[in-house]
C-alpha positions as semicolon CSV with decimal commas, in nm:
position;residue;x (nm);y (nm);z (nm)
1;X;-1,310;1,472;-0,910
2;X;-1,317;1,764;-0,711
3;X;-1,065;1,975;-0,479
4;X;-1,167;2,262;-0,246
5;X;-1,099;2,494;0,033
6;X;-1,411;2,593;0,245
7;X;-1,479;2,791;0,576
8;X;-1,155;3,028;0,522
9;X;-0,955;2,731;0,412
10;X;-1,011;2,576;0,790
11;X;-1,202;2,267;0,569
12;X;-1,063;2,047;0,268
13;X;-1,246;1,839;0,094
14;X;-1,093;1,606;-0,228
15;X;-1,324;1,377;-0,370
16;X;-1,331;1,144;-0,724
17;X;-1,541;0,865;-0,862
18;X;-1,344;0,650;-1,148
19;X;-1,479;0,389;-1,419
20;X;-1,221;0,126;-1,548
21;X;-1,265;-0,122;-1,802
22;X;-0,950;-0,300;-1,949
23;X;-0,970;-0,631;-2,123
24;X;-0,678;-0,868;-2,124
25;X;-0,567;-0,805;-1,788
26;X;-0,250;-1,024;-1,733
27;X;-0,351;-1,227;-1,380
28;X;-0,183;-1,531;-1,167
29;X;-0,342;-1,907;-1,213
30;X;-0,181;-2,214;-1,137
31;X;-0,205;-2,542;-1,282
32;X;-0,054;-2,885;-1,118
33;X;0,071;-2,928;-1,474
34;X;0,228;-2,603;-1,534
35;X;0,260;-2,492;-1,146
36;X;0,225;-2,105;-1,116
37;X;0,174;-1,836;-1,400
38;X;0,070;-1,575;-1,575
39;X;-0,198;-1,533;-1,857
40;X;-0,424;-1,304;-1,961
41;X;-0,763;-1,268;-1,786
42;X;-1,059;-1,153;-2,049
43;X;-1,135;-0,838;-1,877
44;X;-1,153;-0,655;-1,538
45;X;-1,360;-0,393;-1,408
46;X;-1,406;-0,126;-1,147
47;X;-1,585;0,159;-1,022
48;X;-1,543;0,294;-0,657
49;X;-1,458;0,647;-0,524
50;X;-1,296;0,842;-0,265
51;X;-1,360;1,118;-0,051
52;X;-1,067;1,279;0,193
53;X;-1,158;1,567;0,474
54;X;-0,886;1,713;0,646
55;X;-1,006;2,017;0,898
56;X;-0,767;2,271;1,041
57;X;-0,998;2,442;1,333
58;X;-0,688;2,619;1,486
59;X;-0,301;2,618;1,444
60;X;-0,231;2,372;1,672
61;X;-0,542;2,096;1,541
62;X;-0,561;1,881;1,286
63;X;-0,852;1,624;1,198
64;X;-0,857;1,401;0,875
65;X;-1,078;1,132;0,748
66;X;-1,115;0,950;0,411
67;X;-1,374;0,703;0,258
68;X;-1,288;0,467;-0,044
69;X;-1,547;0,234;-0,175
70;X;-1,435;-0,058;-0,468
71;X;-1,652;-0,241;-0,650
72;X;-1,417;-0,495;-0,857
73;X;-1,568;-0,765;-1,068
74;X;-1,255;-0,973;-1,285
75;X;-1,337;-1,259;-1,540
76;X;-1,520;-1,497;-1,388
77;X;-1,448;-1,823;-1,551
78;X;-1,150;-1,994;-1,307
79;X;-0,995;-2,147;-1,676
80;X;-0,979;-1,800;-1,835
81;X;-0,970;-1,601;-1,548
82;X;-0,975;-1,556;-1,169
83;X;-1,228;-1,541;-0,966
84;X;-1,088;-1,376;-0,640
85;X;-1,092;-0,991;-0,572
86;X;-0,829;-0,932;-0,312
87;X;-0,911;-0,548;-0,283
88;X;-1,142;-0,523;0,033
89;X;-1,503;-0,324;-0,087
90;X;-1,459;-0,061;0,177
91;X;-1,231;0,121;0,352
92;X;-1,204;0,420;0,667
93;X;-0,924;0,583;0,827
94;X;-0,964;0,860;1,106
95;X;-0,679;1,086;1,230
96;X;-0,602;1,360;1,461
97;X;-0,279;1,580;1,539
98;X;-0,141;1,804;1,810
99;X;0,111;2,005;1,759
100;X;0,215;2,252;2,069
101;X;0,308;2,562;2,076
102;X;0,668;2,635;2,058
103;X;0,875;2,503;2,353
104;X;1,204;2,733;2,276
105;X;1,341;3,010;2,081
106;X;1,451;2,746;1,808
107;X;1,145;2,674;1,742
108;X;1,121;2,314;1,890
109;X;0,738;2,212;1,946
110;X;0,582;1,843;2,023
111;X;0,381;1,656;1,799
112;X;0,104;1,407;1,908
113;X;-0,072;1,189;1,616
114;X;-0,344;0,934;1,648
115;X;-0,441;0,769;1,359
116;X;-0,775;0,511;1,283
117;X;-0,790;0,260;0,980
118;X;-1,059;0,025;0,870
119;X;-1,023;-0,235;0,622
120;X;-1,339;-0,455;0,492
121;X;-1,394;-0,879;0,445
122;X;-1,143;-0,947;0,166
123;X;-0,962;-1,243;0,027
124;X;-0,588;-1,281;0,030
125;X;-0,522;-1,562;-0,205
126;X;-0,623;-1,488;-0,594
127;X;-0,672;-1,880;-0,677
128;X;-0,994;-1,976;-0,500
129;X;-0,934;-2,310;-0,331
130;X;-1,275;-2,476;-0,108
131;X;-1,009;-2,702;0,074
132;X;-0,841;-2,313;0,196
133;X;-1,062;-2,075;0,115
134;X;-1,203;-2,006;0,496
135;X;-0,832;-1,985;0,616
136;X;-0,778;-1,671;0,309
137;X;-1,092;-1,522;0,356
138;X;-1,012;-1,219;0,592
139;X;-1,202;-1,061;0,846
140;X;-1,252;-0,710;0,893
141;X;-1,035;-0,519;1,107
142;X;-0,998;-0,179;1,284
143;X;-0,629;-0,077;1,383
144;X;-0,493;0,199;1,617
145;X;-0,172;0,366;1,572
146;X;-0,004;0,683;1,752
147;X;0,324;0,852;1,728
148;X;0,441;1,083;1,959
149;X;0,731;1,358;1,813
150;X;0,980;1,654;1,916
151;X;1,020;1,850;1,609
152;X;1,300;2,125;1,466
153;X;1,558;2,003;1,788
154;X;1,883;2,222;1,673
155;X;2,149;1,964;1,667
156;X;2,518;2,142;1,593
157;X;2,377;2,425;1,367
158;X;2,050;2,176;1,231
159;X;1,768;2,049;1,269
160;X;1,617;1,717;1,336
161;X;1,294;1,539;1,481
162;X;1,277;1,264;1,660
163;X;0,956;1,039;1,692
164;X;0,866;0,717;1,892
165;X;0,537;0,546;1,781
166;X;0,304;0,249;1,860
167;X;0,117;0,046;1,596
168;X;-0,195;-0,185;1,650
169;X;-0,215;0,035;2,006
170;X;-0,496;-0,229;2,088
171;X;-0,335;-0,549;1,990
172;X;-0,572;-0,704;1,718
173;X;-0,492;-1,007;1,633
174;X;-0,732;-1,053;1,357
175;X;-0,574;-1,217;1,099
176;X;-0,453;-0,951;0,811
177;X;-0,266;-1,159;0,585
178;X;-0,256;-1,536;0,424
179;X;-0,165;-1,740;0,146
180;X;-0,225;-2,076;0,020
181;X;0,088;-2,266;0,084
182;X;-0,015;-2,572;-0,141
183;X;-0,050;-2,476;-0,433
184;X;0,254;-2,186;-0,390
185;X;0,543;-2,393;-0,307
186;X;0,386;-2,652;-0,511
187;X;0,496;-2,307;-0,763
188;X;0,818;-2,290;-0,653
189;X;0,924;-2,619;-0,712
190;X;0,804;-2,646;-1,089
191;X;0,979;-2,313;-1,160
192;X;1,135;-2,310;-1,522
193;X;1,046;-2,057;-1,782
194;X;1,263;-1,739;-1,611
195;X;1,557;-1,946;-1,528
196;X;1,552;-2,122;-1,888
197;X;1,470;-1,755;-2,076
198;X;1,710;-1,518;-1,849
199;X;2,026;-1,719;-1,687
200;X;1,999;-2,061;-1,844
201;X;2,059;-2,198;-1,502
202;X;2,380;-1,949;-1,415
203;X;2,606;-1,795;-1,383
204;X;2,727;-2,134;-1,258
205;X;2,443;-2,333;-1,104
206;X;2,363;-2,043;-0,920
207;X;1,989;-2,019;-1,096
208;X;1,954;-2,392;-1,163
209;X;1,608;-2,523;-1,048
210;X;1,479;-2,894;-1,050
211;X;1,245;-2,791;-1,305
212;X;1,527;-2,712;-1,543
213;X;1,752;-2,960;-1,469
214;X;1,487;-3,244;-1,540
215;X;1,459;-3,022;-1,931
216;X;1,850;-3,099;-1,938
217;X;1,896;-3,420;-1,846
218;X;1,607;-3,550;-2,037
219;X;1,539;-3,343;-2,318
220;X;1,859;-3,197;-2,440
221;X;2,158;-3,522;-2,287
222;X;1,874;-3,775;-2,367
223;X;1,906;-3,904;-2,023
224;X;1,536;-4,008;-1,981
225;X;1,506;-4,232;-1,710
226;X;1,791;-3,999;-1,556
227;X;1,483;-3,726;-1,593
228;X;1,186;-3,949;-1,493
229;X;1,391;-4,077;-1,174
230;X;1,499;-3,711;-1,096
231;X;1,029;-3,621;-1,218
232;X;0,962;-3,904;-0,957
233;X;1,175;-3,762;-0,681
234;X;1,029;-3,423;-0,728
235;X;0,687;-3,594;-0,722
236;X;0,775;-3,734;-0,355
237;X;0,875;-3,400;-0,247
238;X;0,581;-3,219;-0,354
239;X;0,359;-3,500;-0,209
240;X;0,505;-3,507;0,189
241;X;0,506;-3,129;0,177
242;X;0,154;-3,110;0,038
243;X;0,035;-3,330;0,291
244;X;0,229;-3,183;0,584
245;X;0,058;-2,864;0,475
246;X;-0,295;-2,993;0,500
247;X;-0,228;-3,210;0,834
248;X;-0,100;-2,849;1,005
249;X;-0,185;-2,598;0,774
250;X;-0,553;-2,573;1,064
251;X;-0,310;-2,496;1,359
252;X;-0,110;-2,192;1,163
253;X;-0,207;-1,814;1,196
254;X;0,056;-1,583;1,059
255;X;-0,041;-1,235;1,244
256;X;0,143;-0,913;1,035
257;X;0,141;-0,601;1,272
């Protein structure tokens, strides 16, 4: 990387390229058998870098932009590892400040920002699914955001600021972020290796899940058609939420500002 001052320290510039190559990268995968977890991918890789300017042309202006670019490639088998890179390839952001001149002895001065950020196409769900894979592929998206501040206010022998701001100034409602609901609460439901390793189910029942009660009353009581009736149930319940999902799961859009 490099780091430097230019034009009498009115211009800085940072800028680095990076290389990574690890190999047994512990990832997310889910399984209807085993529900959500975590294994070890074979590898992952990435080279991208990143270049920041931030100009100063006088004492009241200031301009930044930055640059990243991300090339990520991880294991590509979906058995021994994922397939999805959630980091978008490129991203932008664009700023500008105004600060006044000073509006009192104290020092007070106003403080106008404006601020610019691009994100690329990117995926928001690491298990590919073809059933959901247009409703977590995201689009691209361009967002505005200002704040507007009155700086070093003396407040009983202090100092404070005081800001008001505005985010997503032009209301985009492109959608930033979404997750597969199948197969995660399908997750949730068939939790059972944290409870069973860290609380046993307490203190109390406070920790107990389904998945770990079915373990009890089967495995360790030798209750097993208590178990398979209690397996069954779960079954049902997994079932009418999976296909409530896919019957409305078209009609949802989650917007995060």
């Amino acid at each position: 990387g490099v780091k430097a001052d230019l034009l009498d320290k009115t211009l800085r510039i940072n800028a680095a390229g990076f290389v990574t190559r690890r190999k047994n990268v512990q990832t997310l995968s889910f399984s209807a058998a085993s529900g959500t977890f975590l294994f070890s991918s074979p590898f992952g890789n990435e080279e991208g870098f990143e270049v920041e300017l931030t100009a100063k042309p006088s004492a009241n202006f200031t301009f930044n932009a930055s640059y990243g670019y991300l090339h990520q490639k991880l294991a590509a088998d979906p058995v021994n590892g994922p397939v999805n890179s959630l980091a978008p390839k490129n991203t932008l952001s664009v700023g500008a400040q105004y600060d006044s001149p000073a509006l009192n002895n104290e020092g007070t001065y106003a403080s106008f920002r404006i601020d610019g950020f691009f994100k690329d196409k990117r995926l928001s769900d690491p298990i590919q699914n073809a059933s959901t894979l247009n409703l977590t592929t995201l689009p691209s998206r361009f967002d505005i955001n200002a704040r507007l501040s009155l700086m070093e206010i003396p407040v009983g022998g202090s100092k404070v600021n005081a800001s008001v701001w505005v985010q997503n100034l032009t209301n985009n409602q492109k959608l930033d972020f979404a997750r597969n609901l199948t197969t995660n609460v399908i997750g949730v439901f068939q939790i059972f290796d944290e409870p069973f390793l860290l609380t046993s189910g307490g203190p109390g029942s406070a920790t107990r899940t389904v998945a770990l009660e079915i373990y009890e009353r089967a495995f360790l009581q030798t209750k097993i058609g208590y178990g398979a009736t209690i397996s069954f149930a779960l079954f049902l319940i997994i079932l009418a939420v999976t296909v409530f999902q896919f019957v409305g799961q078209k009609k949802w859009v989650n917007y995060d500002y």
